[in-house]
Coordinates of C-alpha atoms in Angstrom, one line a residue:
X20 CA 17.9 126.5 23.2
X21 CA 15.4 124.1 21.5
X22 CA 12.7 126.0 19.3
X23 CA 9.5 127.0 21.1
X24 CA 6.9 124.2 20.6
X25 CA 3.8 124.7 18.4
X26 CA 0.9 122.6 19.1
X27 CA -0.8 123.4 15.8
X28 CA -4.0 121.8 14.4
X29 CA -4.4 121.4 10.9
X30 CA -5.9 124.6 9.9
X31 CA -7.5 123.6 6.7
X32 CA -10.2 121.8 8.6
X33 CA -10.1 119.1 5.8
X34 CA -9.8 115.5 5.8
X35 CA -6.2 114.5 5.8
X36 CA -4.4 111.2 5.5
X37 CA -3.5 110.1 9.2
X38 CA 0.5 110.6 9.3
X39 CA 0.8 107.1 10.7
X40 CA -0.6 105.7 7.4
X41 CA 2.2 108.0 5.8
X42 CA 4.7 106.4 8.0
X43 CA 3.6 102.9 6.9
X44 CA 3.7 103.9 3.5
X45 CA 7.3 105.1 3.8
X46 CA 8.6 101.7 5.3
X47 CA 6.2 99.9 2.2
X48 CA 8.5 102.1 -0.2
X49 CA 11.6 101.2 1.2
X50 CA 11.0 97.4 1.3
X51 CA 9.5 97.8 -2.2
X52 CA 12.7 98.9 -3.3
X53 CA 14.7 96.1 -1.8
X54 CA 12.2 93.7 -3.4
X55 CA 12.5 95.2 -6.8
X56 CA 16.3 95.7 -6.7
X57 CA 17.7 93.4 -4.0
X58 CA 21.1 93.4 -5.7
X59 CA 24.0 95.8 -4.7
X60 CA 26.5 97.6 -6.6
X61 CA 30.3 97.9 -6.4
X62 CA 30.2 100.7 -3.7
X63 CA 28.3 98.7 -1.2
X64 CA 30.6 95.7 -1.5
X65 CA 32.5 95.7 1.7
X66 CA 29.4 96.0 3.9
X67 CA 27.2 93.4 2.0
X68 CA 30.1 90.8 1.9
X69 CA 30.6 91.4 5.5
X70 CA 27.2 90.7 6.4
X71 CA 27.3 87.4 4.4
X72 CA 30.3 86.4 6.1
X73 CA 29.2 87.2 9.5
X74 CA 26.1 85.1 8.8
X75 CA 27.5 82.1 7.1
X76 CA 31.2 82.1 8.0
X77 CA 30.7 83.3 11.4
X78 CA 33.9 82.8 13.4
X79 CA 36.2 81.6 10.4
X80 CA 37.8 84.7 9.9
X81 CA 39.9 83.2 7.3
X82 CA 37.0 82.8 4.8
X83 CA 35.9 86.2 4.9
X84 CA 36.1 88.3 1.8
X85 CA 38.3 91.0 3.1
X86 CA 41.0 88.9 4.1
X87 CA 41.6 88.1 0.6
X88 CA 40.5 91.3 -1.0
X89 CA 41.3 94.2 1.7
X90 CA 40.9 97.0 -0.9
X91 CA 42.6 100.5 -0.7
X92 CA 41.3 101.6 2.5
X93 CA 39.5 99.5 5.4
X94 CA 35.8 100.3 6.6
X95 CA 34.2 99.5 10.0
X96 CA 32.6 96.0 10.6
X97 CA 30.3 97.8 13.3
X98 CA 27.2 98.3 10.8
X99 CA 27.3 94.9 9.5
X100 CA 27.7 93.5 12.7
X101 CA 24.2 95.1 13.9
X102 CA 22.4 94.4 11.1
X103 CA 23.5 90.6 10.7
X104 CA 22.9 90.1 14.5
X105 CA 19.5 91.4 14.0
X106 CA 18.9 89.5 10.7
X107 CA 20.5 86.4 12.2
X108 CA 17.1 84.8 13.5
X109 CA 15.2 85.3 10.1
X110 CA 18.2 84.1 8.1
X111 CA 18.6 80.9 10.2
X112 CA 15.0 79.9 9.6
X113 CA 15.0 80.6 5.7
X114 CA 18.2 78.5 5.6
X115 CA 16.5 75.9 7.4
X116 CA 13.5 75.9 4.9
X117 CA 16.2 75.6 2.1
X118 CA 15.6 79.2 0.9
X119 CA 18.7 80.5 -1.4
X120 CA 20.9 83.2 -0.3
X121 CA 19.2 85.7 -2.0
X122 CA 16.4 85.6 0.5
X123 CA 19.1 86.4 3.1
X124 CA 20.3 89.3 1.3
X125 CA 16.5 90.7 0.8
X126 CA 16.4 90.0 4.7
X127 CA 19.4 92.0 5.4
X128 CA 18.6 94.8 3.6
X129 CA 15.2 94.9 4.8
X130 CA 16.6 95.1 8.1
X131 CA 18.8 98.0 7.5
X132 CA 15.9 99.8 5.6
X133 CA 13.8 99.1 8.6
X134 CA 16.3 100.9 11.2
X135 CA 16.7 103.8 8.9
X136 CA 13.0 104.0 8.8
X137 CA 13.2 104.0 12.6
X138 CA 15.3 107.0 12.6
X139 CA 12.8 108.8 10.3
X140 CA 9.9 107.9 12.4
X141 CA 11.6 108.9 15.5
X142 CA 12.4 112.6 13.6
X143 CA 9.0 112.7 12.3
X144 CA 7.2 112.3 15.7
X145 CA 9.6 115.0 17.3
X146 CA 8.7 117.3 14.4
X147 CA 5.1 116.9 15.3
X148 CA 5.6 117.7 18.9
X149 CA 8.1 120.8 18.1
X150 CA 6.4 122.3 15.3
X151 CA 3.0 120.6 15.0
X152 CA 1.4 118.1 12.9
X153 CA 1.1 119.8 9.6
X154 CA 4.8 120.0 9.6
X155 CA 5.0 116.3 10.3
X156 CA 2.5 115.5 7.7
X157 CA 4.5 117.4 5.0
X158 CA 7.7 116.1 6.2
X159 CA 6.4 112.5 5.6
X160 CA 5.0 113.5 2.2
X161 CA 8.1 114.9 1.1
X162 CA 9.8 111.8 2.3
X163 CA 7.5 109.6 -0.1
X164 CA 7.9 111.9 -3.0
X165 CA 11.6 111.3 -3.0
X166 CA 13.7 108.9 -4.8
X167 CA 17.2 108.8 -3.1
X168 CA 16.3 108.4 0.6
X169 CA 13.8 105.8 0.4
X170 CA 15.9 103.9 -2.2
X171 CA 19.1 104.0 -0.5
X172 CA 17.6 103.8 2.8
X173 CA 18.2 99.7 2.8
X174 CA 21.6 99.8 0.9
X175 CA 24.5 98.9 3.1
X176 CA 26.7 102.1 2.3
X177 CA 28.5 103.9 5.2
X178 CA 26.8 106.9 4.4
X179 CA 23.3 105.3 4.9
X180 CA 24.4 104.4 8.7
X181 CA 25.6 107.9 9.2
X182 CA 22.1 109.0 7.7
X183 CA 20.4 106.9 10.8
X184 CA 22.6 108.3 13.4
X185 CA 22.2 111.9 11.9
X186 CA 18.3 111.5 12.1
X187 CA 18.8 110.5 15.6
X188 CA 21.0 113.5 16.3
X189 CA 18.5 115.8 14.7
X190 CA 15.5 114.2 16.9
X191 CA 17.7 115.0 20.2
X192 CA 18.5 118.6 18.8
X193 CA 14.9 119.3 18.5
X194 CA 14.3 117.9 22.1
X195 CA 16.7 120.5 23.3
X196 CA 19.0 117.7 24.4
X197 CA 22.3 119.2 22.9
X198 CA 25.0 116.9 24.6
X199 CA 22.9 113.9 23.1
X200 CA 23.1 115.8 19.7
X201 CA 26.9 115.9 19.8
X202 CA 27.5 112.7 21.2
X203 CA 25.4 111.0 18.2
X204 CA 27.2 113.3 15.5
X205 CA 30.5 112.4 17.1
X206 CA 29.7 108.8 17.1
X207 CA 29.0 108.9 13.6
X208 CA 32.1 110.8 12.7
X209 CA 34.4 108.5 14.3
X210 CA 32.9 105.3 13.6
X211 CA 31.2 105.3 10.1
X212 CA 31.8 108.6 7.8
X213 CA 34.6 111.0 8.9
X214 CA 33.0 113.4 6.9
X215 CA 30.2 114.0 9.3
X216 CA 32.9 116.3 10.9
X217 CA 31.7 118.8 8.3
X218 CA 28.1 118.4 9.6
X219 CA 29.0 118.2 13.1
X220 CA 30.9 121.6 13.0
X221 CA 28.2 124.2 11.9
X222 CA 25.6 122.3 14.2
X223 CA 28.1 122.8 17.0
X224 CA 28.4 126.3 16.4
X225 CA 24.8 126.7 16.3
X226 CA 24.2 125.2 19.6
X227 CA 27.0 127.4 20.9
X228 CA 25.3 130.5 19.2
X229 CA 22.0 129.6 20.4
X230 CA 23.3 129.0 24.2
X231 CA 21.9 125.3 24.0
X232 CA 25.2 124.0 25.7
X233 CA 28.1 125.7 27.5
X234 CA 31.3 125.7 25.6
X235 CA 33.4 123.6 27.9
X236 CA 30.6 121.2 28.0
X237 CA 30.4 120.9 24.6
X238 CA 34.2 120.2 24.3
X239 CA 34.1 117.7 26.9
X240 CA 31.3 116.0 25.7
X241 CA 32.8 115.5 22.2
X242 CA 36.3 114.5 23.6
X243 CA 34.9 111.9 25.9
X244 CA 32.4 110.5 23.3
X245 CA 35.4 110.5 20.7
X246 CA 37.5 108.6 22.9
X247 CA 35.0 105.9 23.7
X248 CA 33.8 105.8 20.0
X249 CA 37.4 105.3 19.0
X250 CA 38.0 102.8 21.4
X251 CA 35.2 100.7 20.3
X252 CA 36.2 100.8 16.5
X253 CA 39.9 100.3 17.2
X254 CA 38.9 97.2 19.3
X255 CA 36.5 95.7 17.0
X256 CA 38.0 96.4 13.6
X257 CA 41.6 95.8 14.6
X258 CA 40.4 92.0 15.6
X259 CA 38.6 91.5 12.5
X260 CA 41.0 93.2 10.1
X261 CA 43.8 91.6 12.2
X262 CA 45.7 94.9 12.1
X263 CA 46.5 96.6 15.1
X264 CA 46.1 99.6 16.0
X265 CA 43.4 100.1 13.2
X266 CA 40.9 103.1 13.1
X267 CA 39.2 102.7 9.7
X268 CA 37.8 106.2 9.3
X269 CA 41.1 107.6 10.6
X270 CA 42.7 105.7 7.5
X271 CA 40.2 107.1 5.4
X272 CA 40.6 110.8 6.5
X273 CA 44.2 110.6 6.1
X274 CA 43.8 109.0 2.8
X275 CA 41.5 111.7 1.4
X276 CA 42.9 114.8 3.0
X277 CA 46.5 114.3 4.0
X278 CA 47.2 112.3 0.9
X279 CA 44.7 114.2 -1.1
X280 CA 43.5 111.0 -2.9
X281 CA 39.9 111.4 -3.7
X282 CA 40.2 113.9 -6.4
X283 CA 41.6 110.8 -8.2
X284 CA 38.4 109.5 -8.8
X285 CA 37.0 112.4 -10.6
X286 CA 36.5 116.3 -9.8
X287 CA 33.3 118.4 -10.2
X288 CA 32.6 122.0 -10.2
X289 CA 32.4 124.0 -7.1
X290 CA 28.6 124.6 -7.4
X291 CA 27.8 121.2 -8.4
X292 CA 26.2 120.2 -5.1
X293 CA 23.8 123.2 -5.3
X294 CA 23.3 123.3 -8.9
X295 CA 22.8 119.5 -9.7
X296 CA 23.1 117.2 -6.8
X297 CA 20.6 119.0 -4.5
X298 CA 17.7 119.6 -7.1
X299 CA 17.8 115.9 -7.9
X300 CA 18.1 114.7 -4.5
X301 CA 15.4 117.0 -3.1
X302 CA 13.1 117.8 -6.2
X303 CA 10.2 119.9 -4.9
X304 CA 11.6 120.4 -1.5
X305 CA 15.0 121.9 -2.7
X306 CA 13.4 125.5 -3.5
X307 CA 10.7 125.3 -0.5
X308 CA 13.6 124.6 1.8
X309 CA 14.9 128.2 1.3
X310 CA 11.4 129.5 2.2
X311 CA 11.3 127.6 5.6
X312 CA 13.6 130.1 7.2
X313 CA 11.9 133.1 5.9
X314 CA 8.5 131.9 7.1
X315 CA 9.5 130.6 10.4
X316 CA 12.5 132.2 12.0
X317 CA 12.9 129.1 14.3
X318 CA 14.2 127.2 11.1
X319 CA 17.2 129.3 10.7
X320 CA 19.5 127.5 13.3
X321 CA 18.5 124.1 11.3
X322 CA 18.8 125.5 7.8
X323 CA 22.0 127.3 8.0
X324 CA 24.1 124.2 9.6
X325 CA 22.7 122.2 6.6
X326 CA 23.6 124.8 4.0
X327 CA 27.1 125.4 5.5
X328 CA 27.6 121.5 5.6
X329 CA 27.0 121.8 1.6
X330 CA 29.2 124.6 1.2
X331 CA 31.8 123.3 3.2
X332 CA 31.8 119.9 1.3
X333 CA 31.9 121.8 -2.0
X334 CA 35.8 122.8 -1.3
X335 CA 36.4 119.0 -1.9
X336 CA 36.9 118.3 -5.9
X337 CA 35.7 114.9 -5.7
X338 CA 31.8 115.0 -5.2
X339 CA 29.0 112.5 -4.9
X340 CA 25.5 112.7 -3.8
X341 CA 25.6 110.3 -1.4
X342 CA 27.9 112.2 0.5
X343 CA 25.0 114.6 1.2
X344 CA 22.9 112.1 2.9
X345 CA 23.3 113.2 6.6
X346 CA 22.5 116.6 5.8
X347 CA 19.3 116.1 3.6
X348 CA 16.9 115.7 6.5
X349 CA 17.3 119.2 7.7
X350 CA 16.7 120.7 4.1
X351 CA 13.3 118.2 4.1
X352 CA 12.4 119.8 7.4
X353 CA 12.9 123.3 6.5
X354 CA 10.6 122.6 3.2
X355 CA 8.0 120.9 5.2
X356 CA 8.0 123.9 7.5
X357 CA 7.5 126.2 4.6
X358 CA 4.7 124.2 3.2
X359 CA 2.8 124.2 6.6
X360 CA 3.1 128.0 6.9
X361 CA 2.2 128.4 3.3
X362 CA -0.9 126.5 4.1
X363 CA -1.7 128.9 7.2
X364 CA -1.1 131.9 4.8
X365 CA -3.3 130.7 2.0
X366 CA -6.2 130.2 4.7
X367 CA -5.8 133.4 6.3
X368 CA -6.0 135.5 3.2
X369 CA -8.7 138.2 3.2
X370 CA -10.2 140.1 0.5
X371 CA -11.7 138.9 -2.7
X372 CA -8.3 139.0 -4.7
X373 CA -6.5 137.3 -1.8
X374 CA -9.0 134.6 -1.5
X375 CA -9.0 134.1 -5.2
X376 CA -5.0 133.7 -4.9
X377 CA -5.3 131.3 -2.2
X378 CA -7.9 129.2 -4.0
X379 CA -5.7 128.8 -7.1
X380 CA -2.4 128.2 -5.1
X381 CA -3.7 125.6 -2.4
X382 CA -3.8 122.5 -5.2
X383 CA -0.6 123.4 -6.4
X384 CA 1.0 121.7 -3.4
X385 CA -0.7 118.1 -3.9
X386 CA 0.0 118.7 -7.6
X387 CA 3.7 119.4 -7.2
X388 CA 4.1 116.6 -4.6
X389 CA 2.6 114.5 -7.3
X390 CA 4.8 115.3 -9.8
X391 CA 7.9 114.6 -7.5
X392 CA 6.6 111.3 -7.0
X393 CA 6.0 110.5 -10.7
X394 CA 9.4 111.7 -11.6
X395 CA 11.1 109.6 -8.7
X396 CA 9.2 106.6 -10.0
X397 CA 10.8 106.9 -13.2
X398 CA 14.1 107.4 -11.5
X399 CA 13.2 103.9 -9.8
X400 CA 12.3 102.2 -12.7
X401 CA 15.6 102.9 -14.2
X402 CA 17.5 101.9 -11.1
X403 CA 15.8 98.6 -11.1
X404 CA 17.1 97.8 -14.5
X405 CA 20.7 98.9 -13.2
X406 CA 21.9 95.5 -12.0
X407 CA 22.4 93.1 -14.8
X408 CA 25.3 91.3 -12.9
X409 CA 22.8 90.2 -10.1
X410 CA 20.3 89.3 -12.8
X411 CA 22.9 87.2 -14.8
X412 CA 23.8 85.3 -11.7
X413 CA 20.5 84.1 -11.0
X414 CA 19.8 83.3 -14.5
X415 CA 22.8 81.3 -14.4
X416 CA 21.3 79.3 -11.4
X417 CA 18.1 78.9 -13.3
X418 CA 19.6 77.9 -16.6
X419 CA 22.3 75.3 -15.2
X420 CA 21.8 75.0 -11.5
X421 CA 21.9 71.1 -11.9
X422 CA 25.2 71.2 -13.4
X423 CA 27.6 72.7 -11.0
X424 CA 31.1 74.0 -12.4
X425 CA 33.5 76.9 -12.3
X426 CA 32.2 80.4 -13.3
X427 CA 34.4 83.2 -14.0
X428 CA 32.9 86.7 -13.3
X429 CA 33.9 89.7 -15.5
X430 CA 34.4 93.3 -14.1
X431 CA 31.0 94.7 -15.4
X432 CA 28.8 91.8 -13.6
X433 CA 31.1 92.1 -10.6
X434 CA 30.3 95.8 -10.2
X435 CA 26.5 95.3 -10.8
X436 CA 25.0 93.1 -8.6
X437 CA 27.3 90.0 -8.2
X438 CA 28.0 89.2 -4.8
X439 CA 28.4 86.3 -2.4
X440 CA 24.7 86.1 -1.4
X441 CA 24.2 85.3 -5.5
X442 CA 26.6 82.3 -5.3
X443 CA 26.0 78.7 -5.1
X444 CA 27.8 76.5 -2.7
X445 CA 30.3 74.1 -3.4
X446 CA 30.9 72.3 -5.8
X447 CA 30.5 75.5 -7.7
X448 CA 33.5 77.5 -7.7
X449 CA 33.8 81.1 -8.7
X450 CA 36.7 83.5 -10.1
X451 CA 37.0 87.1 -10.7
X452 CA 40.7 87.3 -12.2
X453 CA 41.1 90.3 -14.1
X454 CA 43.1 91.1 -17.1
X455 CA 42.1 88.0 -19.0
X456 CA 42.1 88.3 -22.7
X457 CA 39.3 86.5 -24.9
X458 CA 42.1 83.9 -26.1
X459 CA 43.0 83.5 -22.3
X460 CA 39.5 82.8 -21.1
X461 CA 39.2 80.3 -23.8
X462 CA 42.3 78.7 -22.5
X463 CA 41.2 78.1 -19.0
X464 CA 38.6 75.3 -18.3
X465 CA 35.9 77.5 -16.7
X466 CA 32.5 75.9 -17.0
X467 CA 30.7 79.2 -17.2
X468 CA 31.5 82.9 -17.8
X469 CA 29.5 85.7 -16.8
X470 CA 31.0 88.3 -19.4
X471 CA 30.5 91.7 -20.9
X472 CA 31.6 90.1 -24.2
X473 CA 28.5 88.7 -26.3
X474 CA 31.0 86.2 -27.8
X475 CA 33.9 84.3 -26.4
X476 CA 36.0 81.8 -28.6
X477 CA 35.4 78.1 -27.4
X478 CA 32.2 79.1 -25.5
X479 CA 28.3 79.0 -26.3
X480 CA 26.1 81.8 -25.2
X481 CA 23.0 80.5 -23.3
X482 CA 21.6 83.8 -22.0
X483 CA 22.0 87.5 -21.2
X484 CA 20.8 90.0 -18.8
X485 CA 20.0 93.7 -20.0
X486 CA 20.5 96.9 -18.2
X487 CA 19.4 100.5 -18.2
X488 CA 21.0 102.6 -21.2
X489 CA 19.0 105.6 -21.5
X490 CA 15.3 107.4 -21.3
X491 CA 14.0 108.3 -24.8
X492 CA 10.9 110.1 -25.2
X493 CA 8.3 108.9 -28.1
X494 CA 5.0 110.5 -29.3
X495 CA 1.4 108.9 -28.6
X496 CA -0.9 110.2 -30.9
X497 CA -4.5 111.0 -29.8
X498 CA -5.8 113.4 -32.4
X499 CA -5.9 116.1 -32.2
X500 CA -3.3 115.7 -29.3
X501 CA 0.2 114.6 -29.6
X502 CA 1.8 113.6 -26.1
X503 CA 5.3 112.8 -25.4
X504 CA 6.2 109.7 -22.9
X505 CA 9.3 108.6 -21.8
X506 CA 10.6 105.0 -22.6
X507 CA 13.5 103.3 -20.5
X508 CA 16.0 101.7 -23.0
X509 CA 17.9 98.8 -22.0
X510 CA 20.0 96.4 -24.0
X511 CA 22.1 93.2 -23.2
X512 CA 25.0 94.0 -20.9
X513 CA 26.0 90.7 -19.3
X514 CA 26.1 87.5 -21.3
X515 CA 26.2 83.9 -19.6
X516 CA 28.6 81.5 -21.6
X517 CA 28.9 78.0 -21.3
X518 CA 32.0 75.8 -22.0
X519 CA 31.5 74.1 -25.5
X520 CA 31.3 70.5 -25.1
X521 CA 33.7 69.9 -27.9
X522 CA 36.4 72.0 -26.2
X523 CA 35.5 70.9 -22.8
X524 CA 38.5 68.5 -22.2
X525 CA 40.9 69.9 -24.7
X526 CA 41.8 72.8 -22.5
X527 CA 44.0 73.1 -19.4
X528 CA 42.3 72.4 -16.1
X529 CA 43.9 75.4 -14.3
X530 CA 42.3 77.3 -11.4
X531 CA 43.9 80.9 -11.9
X532 CA 44.7 83.3 -9.1
X533 CA 41.4 84.3 -7.4
X534 CA 39.3 81.2 -8.0
X535 CA 38.0 79.5 -4.7
X536 CA 35.2 77.6 -3.8
X537 CA 31.9 79.6 -3.1
X538 CA 32.4 78.9 0.8
X539 CA 35.6 81.1 0.6
X540 CA 35.0 83.4 -2.4
X541 CA 35.4 87.0 -2.0
X542 CA 33.9 90.0 -4.0
X543 CA 36.9 91.5 -5.3
X544 CA 35.4 94.9 -6.4
X545 CA 34.6 98.0 -4.5
X546 CA 34.9 101.6 -4.4
X547 CA 38.4 103.2 -3.7
X548 CA 37.0 106.1 -1.9
X549 CA 36.8 104.6 1.7
X550 CA 35.4 101.1 0.6
X551 CA 37.1 97.7 0.2
X552 CA 38.1 96.5 -3.1
X553 CA 40.2 93.9 -4.9
X554 CA 43.6 95.2 -6.1
X555 CA 42.7 98.8 -5.2
X556 CA 40.2 99.2 -7.7
X557 CA 39.3 103.1 -7.6
X558 CA 36.0 104.6 -7.4
X559 CA 36.9 106.5 -10.4
X560 CA 37.2 103.6 -12.6
X561 CA 33.8 102.4 -11.8
X562 CA 32.3 105.8 -11.5
X563 CA 28.9 106.4 -13.3
X564 CA 25.9 108.7 -13.0
X565 CA 22.6 108.4 -10.9
X566 CA 19.9 106.4 -12.5
X567 CA 18.1 109.6 -12.6
X568 CA 20.7 111.7 -14.1
X569 CA 21.0 109.1 -16.8
X570 CA 17.0 109.5 -17.3
X571 CA 17.5 113.3 -17.6
X572 CA 20.7 113.2 -19.6
X573 CA 20.1 109.8 -21.8
X574 CA 23.5 108.6 -20.8
X575 CA 24.6 105.2 -19.1
X576 CA 27.2 105.4 -16.3
X577 CA 29.4 102.3 -15.8
X578 CA 28.7 101.7 -12.2
X579 CA 24.9 102.6 -11.9
X580 CA 22.6 104.7 -10.0
X581 CA 24.8 106.4 -7.6
X582 CA 28.4 106.3 -6.6

């Protein structure tokens, strides 16, 4: 049964920011992340390349990225198709106006961010109906004070598509539509992320224990939805992958469970999600989420499945924060409810000492939210500097865009922002052949190099792109005060080289394996855990730490902000 609805006015009687303004602010923050960090990382490779190919190659399937670099396991095209179709009018218009493909990348990411925002908007509106306006307002404020969910809302990860569907499922859940809740989660499980099953199980049990749906009806709903979802993904993905029958998430499920391959890309301690990932992802909301069920028993059926989801997932040795995305909104809901109840308790205190406690405690909430927002801003600033490969690609266009040639892209720039959206059209051509030594590189007649090496024989460096390294603290002296402040340190990481004029005609003019024109070039890298990637490059080979974890630890992961 759905929780009893509460029509709760704001008990403080104080002027508050309208919740619609907070919704608009959330969308603005999501789009700001797109604007300031438009490039994508290796784990986003399949979907971003698929969106490019759907927009620019359309029915010429042989020119698609995945046909050349299929990777370890396939992923579904359904999410990329949805975003590409919705983005196509704007992309076509900008193409007619002569805009570069980077504009198209911003458009597709902005469209995905808008879809995820809509899912949060629907959830927030239903929270206002079920738990009252203060809870909905605090949910919006907590979302705004986060780093992870707004930053990743526009990133084409399967986890993000699953997050949007999870928000939709939670909206149905709050409305008391148990069957729709199960249908949405089953669709997300079958099509986008097989690990949604770990969330579906405790939510399904909660629905049964609260008698929201009969057992046989629940089973029938899940089975029929699963068959329909399976038919859709198999039909579409078998056609586009030219492999029949193909169930992408089924392949991922087999790869990570039956073959137990996920641990090949690194393992973490069983408590890592609870002691590291959730505190960084939720910040203030993490401790508050445990108060939600204590202050309002109606939160218990929502909080326990979220906690069970994380607990069950902790048994998998290979852990990544993004795996938890579908369950994070439930923690935020519980935290928002706790804040709303605490507000009521502070205002309802009687007696001189109680009123004094309330007077002191009430300002703590906005101060804590402000602290979370400032910390998230620091994380964001670090993450913006985590894409030297994409920055180098734009620098190359600015420096020598008038002199077309062949470009070799090293592993590091390929993992840190370079994609088909950053390529120039023919007569430019691109290669990402791996394993070339410096002497071999100088032997090929590449016109330009994007390389992690600051110097390459026979080539002249013309520019470099810096990337985030660590956060250090310096001291600001304001006698009699000494105040520490953070400094984001960067260093050159991707170097742009041009073939020396004296050597240009003395070397062999050979196009090595993997070099194609920009019209048919493929990305070549992606994460191994269920993502597409060239030559089966595993996720563990490129796995790094979150940008905000780098802020905390002063370390630099290879792959960047979140793998």
